XYZ file of N, CA and C in Angstrom:
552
model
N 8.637 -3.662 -12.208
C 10.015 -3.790 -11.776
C 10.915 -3.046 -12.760
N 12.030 -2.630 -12.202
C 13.121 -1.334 -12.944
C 13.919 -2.578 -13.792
N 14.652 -2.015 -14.696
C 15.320 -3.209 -15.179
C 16.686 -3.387 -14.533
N 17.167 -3.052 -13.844
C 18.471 -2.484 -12.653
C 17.993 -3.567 -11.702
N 16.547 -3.561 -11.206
C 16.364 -4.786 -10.251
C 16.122 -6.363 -11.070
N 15.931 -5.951 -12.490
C 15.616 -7.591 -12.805
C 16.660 -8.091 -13.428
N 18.034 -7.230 -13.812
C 19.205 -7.210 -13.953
C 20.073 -8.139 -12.863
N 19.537 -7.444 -11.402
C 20.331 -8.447 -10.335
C 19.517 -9.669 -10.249
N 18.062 -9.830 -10.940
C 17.476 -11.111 -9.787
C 18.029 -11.862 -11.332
N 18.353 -11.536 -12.344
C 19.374 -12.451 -13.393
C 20.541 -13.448 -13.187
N 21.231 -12.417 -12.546
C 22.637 -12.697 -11.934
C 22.986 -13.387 -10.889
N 21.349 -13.386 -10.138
C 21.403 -14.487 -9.445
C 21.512 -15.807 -9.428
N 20.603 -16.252 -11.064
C 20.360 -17.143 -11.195
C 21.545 -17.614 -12.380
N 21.989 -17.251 -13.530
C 22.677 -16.905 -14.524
C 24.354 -16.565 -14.238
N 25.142 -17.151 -14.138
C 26.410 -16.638 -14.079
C 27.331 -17.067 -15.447
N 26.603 -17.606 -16.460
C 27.638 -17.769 -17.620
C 27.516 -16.360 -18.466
N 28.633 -15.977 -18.816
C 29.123 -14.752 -19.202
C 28.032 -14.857 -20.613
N 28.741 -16.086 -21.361
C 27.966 -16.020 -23.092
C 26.230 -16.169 -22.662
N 25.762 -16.546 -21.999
C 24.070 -16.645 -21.550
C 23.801 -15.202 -21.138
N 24.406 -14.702 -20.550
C 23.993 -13.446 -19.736
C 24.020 -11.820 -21.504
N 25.344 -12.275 -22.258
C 25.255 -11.966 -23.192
C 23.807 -12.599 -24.377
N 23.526 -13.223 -24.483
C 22.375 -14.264 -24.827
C 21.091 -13.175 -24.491
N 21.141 -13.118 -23.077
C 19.819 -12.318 -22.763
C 20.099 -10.638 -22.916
N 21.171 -10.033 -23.045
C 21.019 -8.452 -23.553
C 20.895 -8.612 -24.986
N 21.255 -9.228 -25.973
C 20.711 -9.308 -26.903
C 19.226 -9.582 -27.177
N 18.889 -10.780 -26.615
C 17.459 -10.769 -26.595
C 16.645 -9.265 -26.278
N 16.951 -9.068 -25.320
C 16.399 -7.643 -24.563
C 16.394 -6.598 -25.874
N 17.137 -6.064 -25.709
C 17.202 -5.149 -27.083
C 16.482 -5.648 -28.195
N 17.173 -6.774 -28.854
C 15.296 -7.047 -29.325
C 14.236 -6.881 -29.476
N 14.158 -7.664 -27.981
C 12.647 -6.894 -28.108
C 12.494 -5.809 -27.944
N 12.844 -4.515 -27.419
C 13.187 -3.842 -27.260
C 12.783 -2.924 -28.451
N 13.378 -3.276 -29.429
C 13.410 -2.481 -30.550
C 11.757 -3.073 -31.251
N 11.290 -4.283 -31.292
C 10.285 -4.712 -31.555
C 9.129 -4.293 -31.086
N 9.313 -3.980 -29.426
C 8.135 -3.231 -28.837
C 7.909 -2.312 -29.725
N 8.773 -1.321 -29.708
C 9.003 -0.214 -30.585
C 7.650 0.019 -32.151
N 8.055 -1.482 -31.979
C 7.775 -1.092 -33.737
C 6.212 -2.057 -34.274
N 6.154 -2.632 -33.036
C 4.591 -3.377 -32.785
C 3.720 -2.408 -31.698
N 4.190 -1.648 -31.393
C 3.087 -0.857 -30.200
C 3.393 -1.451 -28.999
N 3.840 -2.078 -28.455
C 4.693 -2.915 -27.016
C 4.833 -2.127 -25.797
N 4.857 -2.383 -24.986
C 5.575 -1.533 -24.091
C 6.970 -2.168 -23.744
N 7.926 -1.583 -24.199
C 9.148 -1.690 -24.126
C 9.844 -2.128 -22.814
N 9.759 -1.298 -21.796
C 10.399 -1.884 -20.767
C 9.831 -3.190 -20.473
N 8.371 -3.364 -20.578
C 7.674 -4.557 -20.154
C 8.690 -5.764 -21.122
N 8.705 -5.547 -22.466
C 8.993 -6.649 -23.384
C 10.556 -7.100 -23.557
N 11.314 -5.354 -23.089
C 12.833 -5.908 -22.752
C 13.047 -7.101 -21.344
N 12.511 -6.672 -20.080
C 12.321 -7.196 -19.505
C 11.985 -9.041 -19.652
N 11.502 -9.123 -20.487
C 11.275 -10.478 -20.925
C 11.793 -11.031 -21.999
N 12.406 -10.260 -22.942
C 13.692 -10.508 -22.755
C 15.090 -11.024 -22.351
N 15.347 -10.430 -21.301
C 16.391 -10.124 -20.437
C 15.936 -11.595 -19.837
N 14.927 -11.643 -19.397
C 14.901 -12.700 -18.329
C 14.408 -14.325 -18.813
N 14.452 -14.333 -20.169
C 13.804 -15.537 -20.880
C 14.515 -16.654 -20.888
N 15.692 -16.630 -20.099
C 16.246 -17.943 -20.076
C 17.109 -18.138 -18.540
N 16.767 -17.230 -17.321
C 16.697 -17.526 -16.342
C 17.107 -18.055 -15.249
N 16.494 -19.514 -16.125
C 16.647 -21.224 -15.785
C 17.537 -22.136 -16.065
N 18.541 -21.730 -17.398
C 18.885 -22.050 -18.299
C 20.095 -22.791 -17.479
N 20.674 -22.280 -16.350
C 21.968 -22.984 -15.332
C 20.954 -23.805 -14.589
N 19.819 -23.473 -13.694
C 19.182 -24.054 -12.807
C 18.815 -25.847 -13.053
N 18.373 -25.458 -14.889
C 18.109 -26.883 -15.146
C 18.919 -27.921 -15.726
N 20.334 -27.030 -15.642
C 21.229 -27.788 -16.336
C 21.148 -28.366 -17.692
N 20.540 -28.190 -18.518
C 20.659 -28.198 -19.772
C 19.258 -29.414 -20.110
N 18.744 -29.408 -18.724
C 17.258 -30.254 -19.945
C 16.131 -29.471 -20.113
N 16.293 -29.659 -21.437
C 15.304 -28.814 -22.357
C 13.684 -29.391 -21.790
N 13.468 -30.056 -21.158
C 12.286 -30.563 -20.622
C 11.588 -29.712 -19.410
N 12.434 -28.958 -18.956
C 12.084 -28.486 -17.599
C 12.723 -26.632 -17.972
N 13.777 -26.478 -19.124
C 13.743 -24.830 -19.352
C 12.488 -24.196 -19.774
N 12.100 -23.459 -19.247
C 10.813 -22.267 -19.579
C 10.106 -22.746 -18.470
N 9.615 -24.395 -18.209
C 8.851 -24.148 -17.138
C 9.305 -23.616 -15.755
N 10.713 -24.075 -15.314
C 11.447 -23.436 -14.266
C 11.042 -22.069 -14.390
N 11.777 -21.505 -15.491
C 11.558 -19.774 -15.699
C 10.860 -19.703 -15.216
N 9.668 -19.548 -15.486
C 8.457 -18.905 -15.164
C 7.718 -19.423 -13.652
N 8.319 -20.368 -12.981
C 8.211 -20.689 -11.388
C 9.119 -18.838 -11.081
N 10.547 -19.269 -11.159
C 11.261 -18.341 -10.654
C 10.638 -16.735 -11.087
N 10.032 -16.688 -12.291
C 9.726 -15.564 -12.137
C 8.261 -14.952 -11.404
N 7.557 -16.681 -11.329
C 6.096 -16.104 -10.484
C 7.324 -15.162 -8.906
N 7.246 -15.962 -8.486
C 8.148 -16.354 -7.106
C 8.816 -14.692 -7.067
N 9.277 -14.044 -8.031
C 10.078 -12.753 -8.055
C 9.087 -11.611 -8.691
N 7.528 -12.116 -8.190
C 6.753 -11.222 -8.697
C 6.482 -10.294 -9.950
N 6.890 -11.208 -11.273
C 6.697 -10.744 -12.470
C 5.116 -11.163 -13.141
N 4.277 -10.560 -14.001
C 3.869 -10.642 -14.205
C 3.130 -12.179 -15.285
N 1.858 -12.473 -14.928
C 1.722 -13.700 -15.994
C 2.107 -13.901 -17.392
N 1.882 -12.345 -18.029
C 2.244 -12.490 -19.661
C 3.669 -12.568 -20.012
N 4.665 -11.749 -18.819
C 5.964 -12.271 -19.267
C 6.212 -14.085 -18.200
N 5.028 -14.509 -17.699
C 5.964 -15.820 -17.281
C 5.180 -16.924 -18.207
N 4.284 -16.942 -18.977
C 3.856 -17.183 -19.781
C 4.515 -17.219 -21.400
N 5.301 -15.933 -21.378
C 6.061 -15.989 -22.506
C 7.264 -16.690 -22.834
N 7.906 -16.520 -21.255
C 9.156 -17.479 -21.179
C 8.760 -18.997 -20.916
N 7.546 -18.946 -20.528
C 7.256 -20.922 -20.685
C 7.064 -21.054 -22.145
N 6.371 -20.367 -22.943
C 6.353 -20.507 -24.120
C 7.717 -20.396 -25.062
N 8.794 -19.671 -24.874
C 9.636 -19.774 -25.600
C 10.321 -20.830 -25.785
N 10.544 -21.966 -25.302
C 10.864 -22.957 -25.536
C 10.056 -24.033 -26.623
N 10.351 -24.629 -27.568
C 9.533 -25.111 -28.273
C 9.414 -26.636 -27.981
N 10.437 -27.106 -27.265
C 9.835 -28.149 -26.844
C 8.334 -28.750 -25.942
N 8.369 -27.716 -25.594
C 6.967 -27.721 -24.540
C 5.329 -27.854 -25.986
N 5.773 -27.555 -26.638
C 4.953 -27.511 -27.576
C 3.605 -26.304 -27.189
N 3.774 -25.485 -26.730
C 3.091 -24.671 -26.101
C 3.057 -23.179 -27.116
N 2.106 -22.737 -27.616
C 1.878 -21.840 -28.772
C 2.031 -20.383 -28.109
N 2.460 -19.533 -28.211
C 2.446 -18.316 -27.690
C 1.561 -17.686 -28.073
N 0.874 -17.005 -27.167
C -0.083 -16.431 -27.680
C -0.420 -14.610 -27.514
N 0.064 -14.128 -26.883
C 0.565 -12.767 -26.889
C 1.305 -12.382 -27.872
N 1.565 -10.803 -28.635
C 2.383 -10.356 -29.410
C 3.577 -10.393 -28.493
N 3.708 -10.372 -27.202
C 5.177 -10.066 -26.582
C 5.297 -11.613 -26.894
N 4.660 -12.448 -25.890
C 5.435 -13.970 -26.718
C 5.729 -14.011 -28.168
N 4.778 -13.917 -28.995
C 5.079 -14.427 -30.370
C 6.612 -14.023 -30.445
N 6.875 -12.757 -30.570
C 8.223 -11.999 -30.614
C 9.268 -12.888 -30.177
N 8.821 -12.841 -28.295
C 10.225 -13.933 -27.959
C 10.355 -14.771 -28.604
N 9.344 -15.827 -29.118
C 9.230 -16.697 -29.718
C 10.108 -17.008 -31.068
N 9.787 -16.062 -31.589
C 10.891 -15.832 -32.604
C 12.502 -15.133 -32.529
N 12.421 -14.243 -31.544
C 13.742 -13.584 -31.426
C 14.806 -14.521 -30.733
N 14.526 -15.395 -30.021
C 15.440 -16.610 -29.375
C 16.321 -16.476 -30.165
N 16.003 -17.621 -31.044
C 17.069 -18.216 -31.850
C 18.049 -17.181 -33.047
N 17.567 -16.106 -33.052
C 17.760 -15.345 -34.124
C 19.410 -14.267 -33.465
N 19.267 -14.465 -32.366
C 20.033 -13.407 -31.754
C 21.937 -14.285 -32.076
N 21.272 -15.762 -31.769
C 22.693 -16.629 -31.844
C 22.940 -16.186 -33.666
N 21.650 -16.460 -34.542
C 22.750 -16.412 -35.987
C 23.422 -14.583 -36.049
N 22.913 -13.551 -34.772
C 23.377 -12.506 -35.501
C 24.427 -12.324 -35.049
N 24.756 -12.874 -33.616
C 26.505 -13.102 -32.953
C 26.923 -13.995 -34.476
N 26.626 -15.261 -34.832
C 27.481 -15.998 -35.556
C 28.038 -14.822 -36.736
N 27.117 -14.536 -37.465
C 27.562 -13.776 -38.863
C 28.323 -12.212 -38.503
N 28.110 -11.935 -36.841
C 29.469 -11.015 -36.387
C 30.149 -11.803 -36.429
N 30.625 -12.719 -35.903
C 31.872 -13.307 -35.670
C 32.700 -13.859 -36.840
N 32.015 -14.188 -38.312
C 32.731 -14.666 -39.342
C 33.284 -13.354 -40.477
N 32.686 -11.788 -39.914
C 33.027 -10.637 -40.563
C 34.784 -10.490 -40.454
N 35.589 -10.268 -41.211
C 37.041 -9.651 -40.729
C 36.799 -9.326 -39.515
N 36.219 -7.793 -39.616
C 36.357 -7.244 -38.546
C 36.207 -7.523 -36.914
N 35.081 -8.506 -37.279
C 34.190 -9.305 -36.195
C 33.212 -8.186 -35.157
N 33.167 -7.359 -35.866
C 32.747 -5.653 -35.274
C 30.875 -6.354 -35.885
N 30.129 -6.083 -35.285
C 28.556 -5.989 -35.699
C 28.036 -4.774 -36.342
N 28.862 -3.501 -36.568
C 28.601 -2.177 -36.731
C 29.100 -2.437 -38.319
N 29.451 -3.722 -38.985
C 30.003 -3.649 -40.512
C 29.025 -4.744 -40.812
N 27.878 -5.560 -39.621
C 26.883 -6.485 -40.664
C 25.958 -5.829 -40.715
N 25.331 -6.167 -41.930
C 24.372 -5.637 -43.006
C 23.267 -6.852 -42.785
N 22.323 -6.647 -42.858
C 20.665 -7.366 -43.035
C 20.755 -8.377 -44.319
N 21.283 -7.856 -45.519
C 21.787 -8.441 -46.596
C 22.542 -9.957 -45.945
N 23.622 -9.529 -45.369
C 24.496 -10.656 -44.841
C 23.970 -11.680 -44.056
N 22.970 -10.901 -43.150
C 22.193 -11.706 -42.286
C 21.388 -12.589 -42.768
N 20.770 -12.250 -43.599
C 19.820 -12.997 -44.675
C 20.445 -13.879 -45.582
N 21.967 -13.710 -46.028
C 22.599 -14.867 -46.570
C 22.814 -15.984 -45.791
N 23.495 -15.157 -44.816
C 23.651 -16.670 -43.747
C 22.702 -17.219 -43.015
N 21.412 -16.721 -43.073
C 19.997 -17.853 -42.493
C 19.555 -18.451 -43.648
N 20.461 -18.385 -44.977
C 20.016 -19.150 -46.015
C 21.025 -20.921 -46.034
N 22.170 -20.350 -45.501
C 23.032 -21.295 -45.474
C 22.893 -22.332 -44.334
N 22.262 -23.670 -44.672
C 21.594 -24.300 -43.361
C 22.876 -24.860 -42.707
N 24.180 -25.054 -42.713
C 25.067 -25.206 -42.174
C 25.873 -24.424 -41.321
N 24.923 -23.040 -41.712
C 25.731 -21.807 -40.855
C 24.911 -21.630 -39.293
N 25.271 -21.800 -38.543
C 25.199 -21.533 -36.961
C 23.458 -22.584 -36.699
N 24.078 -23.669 -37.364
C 22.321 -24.572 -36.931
C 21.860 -24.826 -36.091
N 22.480 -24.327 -34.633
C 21.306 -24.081 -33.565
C 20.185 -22.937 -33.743
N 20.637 -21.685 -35.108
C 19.251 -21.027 -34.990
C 18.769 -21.500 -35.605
N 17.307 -21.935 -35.341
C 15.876 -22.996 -35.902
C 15.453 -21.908 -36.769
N 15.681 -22.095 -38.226
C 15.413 -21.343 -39.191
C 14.000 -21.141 -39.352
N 13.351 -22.505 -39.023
C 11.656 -22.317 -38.906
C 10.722 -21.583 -38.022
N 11.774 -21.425 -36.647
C 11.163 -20.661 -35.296
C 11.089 -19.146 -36.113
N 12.167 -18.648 -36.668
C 12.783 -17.933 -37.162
C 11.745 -17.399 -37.927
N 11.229 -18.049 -39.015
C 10.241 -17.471 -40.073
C 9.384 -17.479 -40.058
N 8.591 -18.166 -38.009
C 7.250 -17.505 -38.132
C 7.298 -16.393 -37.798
N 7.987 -15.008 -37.931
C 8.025 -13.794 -37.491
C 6.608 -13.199 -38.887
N 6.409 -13.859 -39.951
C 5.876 -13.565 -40.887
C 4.288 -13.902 -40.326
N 4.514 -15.254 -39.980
C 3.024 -15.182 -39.252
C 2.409 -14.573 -37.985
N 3.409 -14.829 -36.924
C 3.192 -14.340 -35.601
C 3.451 -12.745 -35.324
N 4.203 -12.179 -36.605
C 4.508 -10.572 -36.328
C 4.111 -9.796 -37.476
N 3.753 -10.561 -38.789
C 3.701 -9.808 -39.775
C 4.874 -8.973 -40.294
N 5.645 -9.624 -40.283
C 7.451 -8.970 -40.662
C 7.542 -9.624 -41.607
N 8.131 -9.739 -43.086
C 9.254 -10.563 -43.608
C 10.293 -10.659 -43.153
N 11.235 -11.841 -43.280
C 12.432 -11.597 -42.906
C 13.324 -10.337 -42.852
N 13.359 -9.461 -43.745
C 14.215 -8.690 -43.796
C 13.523 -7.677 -42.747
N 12.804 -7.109 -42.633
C 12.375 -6.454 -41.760
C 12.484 -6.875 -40.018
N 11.975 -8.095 -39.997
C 12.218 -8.862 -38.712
C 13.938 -8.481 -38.553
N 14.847 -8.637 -39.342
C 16.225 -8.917 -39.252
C 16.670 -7.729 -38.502
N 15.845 -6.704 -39.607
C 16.864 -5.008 -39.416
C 16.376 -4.662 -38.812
N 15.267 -4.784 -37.400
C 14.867 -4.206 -36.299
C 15.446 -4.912 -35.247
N 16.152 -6.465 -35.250
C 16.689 -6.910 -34.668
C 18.086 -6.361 -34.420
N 19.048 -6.297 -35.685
C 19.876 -6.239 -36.302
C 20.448 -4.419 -35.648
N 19.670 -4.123 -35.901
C 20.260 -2.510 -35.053
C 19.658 -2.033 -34.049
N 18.999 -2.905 -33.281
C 18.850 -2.889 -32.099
C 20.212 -3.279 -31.341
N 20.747 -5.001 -31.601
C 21.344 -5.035 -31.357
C 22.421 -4.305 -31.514
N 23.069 -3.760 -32.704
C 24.120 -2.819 -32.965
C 23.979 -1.853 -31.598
N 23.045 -1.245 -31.155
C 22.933 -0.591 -29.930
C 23.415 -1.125 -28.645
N 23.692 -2.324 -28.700
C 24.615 -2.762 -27.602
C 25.587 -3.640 -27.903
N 26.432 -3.483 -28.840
C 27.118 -4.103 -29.522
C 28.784 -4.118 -28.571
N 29.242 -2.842 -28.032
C 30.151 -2.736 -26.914
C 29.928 -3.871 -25.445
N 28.349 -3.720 -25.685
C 28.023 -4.857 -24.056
C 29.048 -5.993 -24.395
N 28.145 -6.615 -25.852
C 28.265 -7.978 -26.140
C 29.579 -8.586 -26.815
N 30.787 -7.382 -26.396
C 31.829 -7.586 -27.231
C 32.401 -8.204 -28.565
N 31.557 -7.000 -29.279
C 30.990 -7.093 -30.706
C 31.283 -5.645 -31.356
């Protein structure tokens, strides 16, 4: 599937502006991660893009996000490893990812909210003036944006073989690459 068509079967499901922002960040992401793990990119933006889906459908219980996903995405003819990945991204399910494209989502979730937060506390509030440095201060500060799960966060070391800083700055200017989308 083109990402133009999995773009609309999004929008179908997804109409909050900050979620829909949520998933082009993700996307790029991975995106940039395919990149840099051997991935196939469109495959891993794609899952991405579409990793939270569900996220209106289930109304906010975390009991039933990822598994919905991945109904809706059998149903829209996506493949098992990305509906597999989005059941796995949720950690409540307690469900281990086991693909390099999961592991990734796995970790890139939560990571995308601290890199909006530490745009948003810059003067500028521009993402094109944060630095990896900065990023890395503020996933030190456990009071700063504590919905990102600092622990999901740092298995990028086990599940990707990244240190943080590396995990950050492939994230980190990826996103900068769509930084106009995400009005940033």
């Amino acid at each position: 599937m083109d990402r133009e068509s999995a773009l609309s079967i999004l929008r179908l499901y997804l109409t909050n502006h900050n979620l829909i922002k949520h998933s082009l960040a993700t996307e790029a992401c991975m995106k940039g991660l395919a990149s840099r793990l051997g991935g196939d990119e469109l495959k891993w933006g794609l899952c991405g893009l579409l990793h939270d889906i569900d996220y209106e459908v289930v109304r906010g219980n975390m009991k039933m996000h990822g598994i919905e996903g991945a109904r809706i995405l059998k149903e829209h003819g996506f493949d098992e490893e990305i509906c597999n990945a989005v059941l796995s991204h949720n950690d409540v399910h307690g469900i281990s990812p086991y693909s390099l494209m999961a592991k990734a989502l796995f970790c890139v979730d939560p990571l995308t909210g601290l890199i909006v937060a530490a745009t948003l506390v810059l003067p500028s509030k521009s993402i094109n003036d944060l630095k990896c440095e900065n990023l890395l201060n503020r996933f030190k500060e456990k009071n700063f944006a504590k919905g990102a799960k600092r622990e999901i966060i740092s298995k990028c070391k086990e599940y990707l073989d990244m240190d943080l800083y590396e995990f950050f700055s492939i994230c980190l200017e990826a996103t900068k690459l769509i930084g106009k989308d995400l009005g940033l």
